[in-house]
XYZ file of C-alpha atoms in Angstrom:
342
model
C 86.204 -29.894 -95.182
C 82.560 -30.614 -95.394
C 80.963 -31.045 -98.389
C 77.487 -28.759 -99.324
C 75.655 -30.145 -101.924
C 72.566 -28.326 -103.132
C 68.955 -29.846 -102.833
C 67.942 -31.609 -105.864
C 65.011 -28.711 -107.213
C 61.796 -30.768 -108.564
C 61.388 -31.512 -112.372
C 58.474 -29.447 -113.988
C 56.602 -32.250 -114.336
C 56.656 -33.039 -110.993
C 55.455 -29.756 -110.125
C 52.593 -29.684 -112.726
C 51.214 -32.801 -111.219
C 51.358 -31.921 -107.764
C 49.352 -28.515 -108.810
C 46.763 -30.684 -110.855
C 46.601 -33.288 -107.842
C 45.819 -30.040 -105.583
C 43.344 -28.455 -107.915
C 41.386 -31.193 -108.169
C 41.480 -32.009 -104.189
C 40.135 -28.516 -103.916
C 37.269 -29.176 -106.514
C 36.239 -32.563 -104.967
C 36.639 -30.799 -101.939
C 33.793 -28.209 -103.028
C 31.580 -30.963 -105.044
C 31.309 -32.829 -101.357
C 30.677 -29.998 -99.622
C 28.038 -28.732 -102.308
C 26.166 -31.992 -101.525
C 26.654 -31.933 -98.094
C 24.542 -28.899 -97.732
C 22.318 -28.528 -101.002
C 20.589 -25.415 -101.370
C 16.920 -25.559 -100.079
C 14.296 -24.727 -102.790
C 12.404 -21.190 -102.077
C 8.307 -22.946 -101.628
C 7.376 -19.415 -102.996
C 9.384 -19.723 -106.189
C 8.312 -23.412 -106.634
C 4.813 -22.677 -106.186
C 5.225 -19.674 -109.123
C 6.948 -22.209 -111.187
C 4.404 -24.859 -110.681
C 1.353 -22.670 -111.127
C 2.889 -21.620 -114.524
C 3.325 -25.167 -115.532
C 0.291 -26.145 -114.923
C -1.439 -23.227 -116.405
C 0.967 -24.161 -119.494
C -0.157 -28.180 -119.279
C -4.177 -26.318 -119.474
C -3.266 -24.985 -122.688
C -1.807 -28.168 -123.989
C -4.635 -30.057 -122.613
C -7.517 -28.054 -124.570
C -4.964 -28.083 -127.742
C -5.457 -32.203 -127.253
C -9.220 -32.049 -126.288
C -9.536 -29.665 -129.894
C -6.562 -32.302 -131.904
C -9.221 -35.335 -130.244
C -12.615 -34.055 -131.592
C -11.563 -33.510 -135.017
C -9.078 -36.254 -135.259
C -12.821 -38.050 -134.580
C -14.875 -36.392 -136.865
C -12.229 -36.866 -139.553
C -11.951 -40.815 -138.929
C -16.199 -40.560 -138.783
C -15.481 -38.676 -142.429
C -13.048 -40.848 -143.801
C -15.475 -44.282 -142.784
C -18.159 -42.553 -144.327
C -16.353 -42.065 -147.476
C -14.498 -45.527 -148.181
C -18.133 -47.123 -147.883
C -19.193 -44.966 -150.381
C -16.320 -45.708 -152.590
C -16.816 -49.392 -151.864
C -20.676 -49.022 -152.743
C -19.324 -46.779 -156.000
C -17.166 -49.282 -156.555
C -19.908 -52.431 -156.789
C -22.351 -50.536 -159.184
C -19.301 -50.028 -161.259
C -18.539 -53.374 -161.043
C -22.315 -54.103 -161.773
C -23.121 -51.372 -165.019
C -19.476 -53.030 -166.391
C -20.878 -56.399 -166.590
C -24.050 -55.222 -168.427
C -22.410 -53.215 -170.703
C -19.927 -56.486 -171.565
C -22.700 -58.954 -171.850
C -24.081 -56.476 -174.650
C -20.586 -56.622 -175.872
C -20.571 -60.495 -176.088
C -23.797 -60.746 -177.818
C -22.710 -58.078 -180.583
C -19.204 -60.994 -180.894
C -21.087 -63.732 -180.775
C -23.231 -62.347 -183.701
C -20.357 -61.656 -185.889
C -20.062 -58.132 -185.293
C -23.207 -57.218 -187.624
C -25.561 -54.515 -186.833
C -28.579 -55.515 -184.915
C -30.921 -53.360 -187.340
C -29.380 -55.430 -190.413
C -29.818 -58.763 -188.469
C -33.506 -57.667 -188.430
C -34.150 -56.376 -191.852
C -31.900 -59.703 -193.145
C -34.500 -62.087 -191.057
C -36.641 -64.617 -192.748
C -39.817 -63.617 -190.525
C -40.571 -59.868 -191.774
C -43.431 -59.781 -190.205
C -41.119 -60.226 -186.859
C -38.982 -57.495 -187.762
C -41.962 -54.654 -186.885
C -42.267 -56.718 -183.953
C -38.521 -56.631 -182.971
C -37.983 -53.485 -183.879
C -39.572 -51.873 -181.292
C -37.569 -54.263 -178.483
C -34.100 -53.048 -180.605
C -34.710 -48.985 -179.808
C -35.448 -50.009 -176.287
C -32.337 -52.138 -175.853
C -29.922 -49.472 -177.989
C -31.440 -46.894 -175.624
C -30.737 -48.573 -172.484
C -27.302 -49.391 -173.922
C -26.858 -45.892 -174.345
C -27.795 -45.185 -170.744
C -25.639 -47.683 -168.985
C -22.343 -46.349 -170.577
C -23.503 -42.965 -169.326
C -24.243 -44.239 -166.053
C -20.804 -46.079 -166.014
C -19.412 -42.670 -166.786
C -21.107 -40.481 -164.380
C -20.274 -42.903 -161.741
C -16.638 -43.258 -162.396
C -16.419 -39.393 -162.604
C -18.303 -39.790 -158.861
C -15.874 -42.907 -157.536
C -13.077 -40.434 -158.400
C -13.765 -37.357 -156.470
C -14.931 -39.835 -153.995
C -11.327 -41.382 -153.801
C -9.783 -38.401 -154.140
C -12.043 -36.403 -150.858
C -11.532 -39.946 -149.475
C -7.128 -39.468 -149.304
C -7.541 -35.989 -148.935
C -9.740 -36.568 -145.431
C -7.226 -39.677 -144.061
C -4.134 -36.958 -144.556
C -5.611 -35.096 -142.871
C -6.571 -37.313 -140.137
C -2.632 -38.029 -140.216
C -1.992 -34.599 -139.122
C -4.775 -34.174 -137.135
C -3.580 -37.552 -135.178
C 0.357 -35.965 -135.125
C -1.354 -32.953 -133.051
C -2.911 -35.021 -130.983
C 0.226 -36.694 -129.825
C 2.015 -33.458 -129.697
C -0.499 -32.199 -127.643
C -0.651 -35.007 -125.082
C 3.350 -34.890 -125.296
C 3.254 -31.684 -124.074
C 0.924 -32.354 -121.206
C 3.033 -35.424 -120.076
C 5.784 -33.479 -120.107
C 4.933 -30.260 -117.853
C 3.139 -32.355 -114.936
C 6.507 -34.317 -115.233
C 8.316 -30.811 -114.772
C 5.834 -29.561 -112.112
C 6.024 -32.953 -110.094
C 9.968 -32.854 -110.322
C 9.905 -29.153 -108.748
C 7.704 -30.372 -105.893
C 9.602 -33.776 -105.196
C 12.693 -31.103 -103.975
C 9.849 -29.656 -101.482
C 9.041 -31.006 -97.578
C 5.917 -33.014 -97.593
C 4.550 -29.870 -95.573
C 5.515 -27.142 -98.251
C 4.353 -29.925 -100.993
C 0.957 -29.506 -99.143
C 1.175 -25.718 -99.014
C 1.782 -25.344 -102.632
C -0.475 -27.764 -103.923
C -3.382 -26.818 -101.361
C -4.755 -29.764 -99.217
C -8.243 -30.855 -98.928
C -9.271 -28.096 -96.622
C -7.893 -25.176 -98.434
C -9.231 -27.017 -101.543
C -12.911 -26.731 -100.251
C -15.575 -23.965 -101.112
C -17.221 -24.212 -97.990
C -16.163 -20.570 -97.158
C -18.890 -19.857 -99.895
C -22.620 -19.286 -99.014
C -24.048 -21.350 -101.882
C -28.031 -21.564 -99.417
C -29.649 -18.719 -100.975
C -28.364 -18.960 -104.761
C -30.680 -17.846 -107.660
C -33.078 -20.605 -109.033
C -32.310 -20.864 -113.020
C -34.707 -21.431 -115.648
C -35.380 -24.077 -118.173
C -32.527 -26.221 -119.475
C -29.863 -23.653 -117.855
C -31.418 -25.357 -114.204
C -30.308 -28.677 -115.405
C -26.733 -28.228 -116.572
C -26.332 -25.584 -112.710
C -27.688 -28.955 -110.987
C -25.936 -31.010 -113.107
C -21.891 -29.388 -112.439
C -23.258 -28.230 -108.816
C -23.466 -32.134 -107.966
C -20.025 -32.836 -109.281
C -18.388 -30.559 -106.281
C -15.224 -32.901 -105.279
C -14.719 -35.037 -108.637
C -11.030 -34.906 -109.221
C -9.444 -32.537 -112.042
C -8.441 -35.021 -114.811
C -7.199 -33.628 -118.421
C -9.343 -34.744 -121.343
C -12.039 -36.114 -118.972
C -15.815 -35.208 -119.815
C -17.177 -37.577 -116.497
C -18.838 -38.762 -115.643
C -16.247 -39.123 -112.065
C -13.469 -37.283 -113.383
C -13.822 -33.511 -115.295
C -11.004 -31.261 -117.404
C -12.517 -27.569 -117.139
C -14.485 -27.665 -120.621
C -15.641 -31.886 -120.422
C -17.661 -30.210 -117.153
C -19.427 -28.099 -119.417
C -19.922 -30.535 -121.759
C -21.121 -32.845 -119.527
C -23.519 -30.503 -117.389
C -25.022 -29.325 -120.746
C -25.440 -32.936 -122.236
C -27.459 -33.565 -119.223
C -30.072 -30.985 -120.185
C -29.914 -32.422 -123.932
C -27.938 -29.576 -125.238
C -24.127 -30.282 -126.834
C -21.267 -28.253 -126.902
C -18.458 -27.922 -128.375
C -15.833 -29.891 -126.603
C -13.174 -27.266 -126.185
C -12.935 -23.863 -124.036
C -12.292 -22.247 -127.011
C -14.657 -23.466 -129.316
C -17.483 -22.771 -126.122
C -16.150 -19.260 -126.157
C -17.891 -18.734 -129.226
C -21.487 -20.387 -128.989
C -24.565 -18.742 -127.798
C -24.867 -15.032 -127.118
C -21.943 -12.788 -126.024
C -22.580 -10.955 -122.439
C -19.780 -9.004 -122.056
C -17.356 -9.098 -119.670
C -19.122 -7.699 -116.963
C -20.471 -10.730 -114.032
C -23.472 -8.317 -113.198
C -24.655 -9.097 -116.172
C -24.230 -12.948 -115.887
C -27.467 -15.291 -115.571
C -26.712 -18.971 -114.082
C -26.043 -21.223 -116.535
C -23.434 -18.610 -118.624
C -20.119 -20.151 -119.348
C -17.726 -17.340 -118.483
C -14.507 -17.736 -120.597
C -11.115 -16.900 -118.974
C -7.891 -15.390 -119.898
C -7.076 -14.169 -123.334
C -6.346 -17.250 -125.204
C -9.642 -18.490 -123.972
C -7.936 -21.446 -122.196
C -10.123 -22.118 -119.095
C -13.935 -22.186 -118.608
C -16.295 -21.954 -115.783
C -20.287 -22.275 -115.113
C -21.832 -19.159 -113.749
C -24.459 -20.247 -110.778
C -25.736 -16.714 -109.206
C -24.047 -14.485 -106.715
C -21.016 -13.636 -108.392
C -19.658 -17.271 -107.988
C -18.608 -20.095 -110.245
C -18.496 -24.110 -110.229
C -15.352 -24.981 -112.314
C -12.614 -28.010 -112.875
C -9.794 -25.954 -111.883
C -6.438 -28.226 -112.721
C -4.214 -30.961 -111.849
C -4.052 -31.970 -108.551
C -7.121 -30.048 -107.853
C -11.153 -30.482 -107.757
C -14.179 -29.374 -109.077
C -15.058 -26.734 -106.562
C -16.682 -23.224 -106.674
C -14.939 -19.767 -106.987
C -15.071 -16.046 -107.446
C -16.334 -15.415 -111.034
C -14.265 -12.370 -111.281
C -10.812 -14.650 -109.777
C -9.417 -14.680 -113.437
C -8.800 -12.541 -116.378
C -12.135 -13.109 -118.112
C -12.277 -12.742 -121.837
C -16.074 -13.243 -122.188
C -19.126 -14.821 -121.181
C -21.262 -16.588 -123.619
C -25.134 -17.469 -122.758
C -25.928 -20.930 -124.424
């Protein structure tokens, strides 16, 4: 009689294995095919991410500009004040010595009053004589120890305005780093998000040359300015074409304020080096371009973040942003917050 014997079932072991060995061909079998066909990035969506960033690395940009200009006019401060502590500190050093040389006389003498010394001498008809040179050497006595103690009450505050000015400059310099942190980091973001693009939709999104241009503008019949306005129009007009650059006031390369710096400087008037800071010199015009007169800086956006030149016929000249140039536009393109007449 034949023998049935039933198949040996597998242990659970053996089935948990072969269920994890089949889970993860199925995952490996996904990762592979996930690289085999990546998803293509949407050139709309990376040109809305991009603009943001580099509207976002603007911001950081004129935070650095405003860290930069009073992280130097603290460091001019602080100079300033350690060479008047060090000059403090030599007249000090100088009434000190006077003051112990009239010390070492009285020592020498055996301590006794100069009037007594005097009166006690064997000349008396020298005393009259001396007398006279005694008030005027008591009296200037008297003054120098004042003098030493007005000046060390001076050399004090002065050391004291002196640390308080370099902490400053400590935090002032910790901005600044921030600040240029910051703007490393979002061009890194915004040229990460166009290294997933096609050379072509790089091109698209960034704008090439052509698109770039503001020949489509009739700049032939544009109002002549007046006086020192004339200069700093002539002055940004010539730049057309100089590459965007953050913190650059020229003369080659421009950030949107260092244009107006540099335009004004050239008709011998100085601004302040930041959008923001311009947004608050001169007159206020409004809001409204029919009222703007070449030469106006018109401020944009609500933060005050971006600045342009007005130049006649409702146009601007302005350093735009990264990867961009300095190029005329619509003054009305952007929000604008106000526009100040220098």
């Amino acid at each position: 009689m034949a023998s049935h014997r039933r198949p040996k079932q597998p242990s659970r072991a053996r089935v948990t294995v072969l269920t994890a060995a089949a889970a993860t061909a199925v995952a490996l079998s996904a990762q592979v095919s996930a690289h085999a066909a990546p998803a293509k990035p949407n050139k709309d969506e990376v040109k809305a991410q991009v603009d943001k960033l580099l509207e976002e690395q603007e911001q950081a940009a004129e935070r650095y500009n405003g860290a930069k200009e009073r992280s130097d006019q603290l460091r001019k401060q602080a100079d300033q004040l350690q060479d008047q502590v060090a000059r403090g500190q030599g007249q000090m050093t100088e009434l000190a010595s006077g003051l112990a040389a009239v010390a070492g006389q009285e020592y020498r003498s055996g301590g006794m009053d100069p009037s007594m010394q005097l009166m006690l001498s064997t000349n008396p008809d020298g005393y009259l004589a001396q007398a006279s040179s005694f008030e005027q050497a008591a009296s200037t006595q008297a003054d120098t120890l004042k003098s030493l103690k007005d000046q060390q009450r001076r050399l004090d505050q002065q050391k004291q305005e002196a640390a308080a000015v370099l902490a400053e400059l400590d935090r002032s310099t910790q901005a600044l780093n921030d600040a240029k942190t910051e703007v490393q980091s979002k061009l890194k973001d915004a040229q990460k998000l166009l290294s997933q693009l096609s050379a072509a939709d790089r091109a698209a999104v960034m704008g090439d040359r052509a698109s770039r241009s503001d020949d489509r503008f009739d700049l032939s019949n544009l109002p002549a300015p007046g006086g020192y306005a004339a200069v700093a129009v002539d002055a940004a007009m010539s730049k057309r074409g100089s590459a965007y650059v953050w913190g650059a006031t020229g003369a080659s390369t421009f950030d949107c304020s260092g244009l107006m710096v540099w335009a004004y400087a050239k008709a011998g008037v100085s601004l302040p080096r930041t959008s923001q800071s311009q947004a608050t010199v001169g007159t206020n015009v409004g809001t409204n371009v029919a009222n703007a007169q070449p030469g106006d800086l018109v401020i944009y956006h609500n933060d005050a973040h971006h600045v342009a030149m007005y130049i006649g016929n409702g146009l601007v000249v302005h350093a735009p942003r990264t990867g961009d140039v300095v190029k005329v536009m619509k003054a009305d393109a952007m929000p604008i917050k106000t526009i100040r007449r220098v």
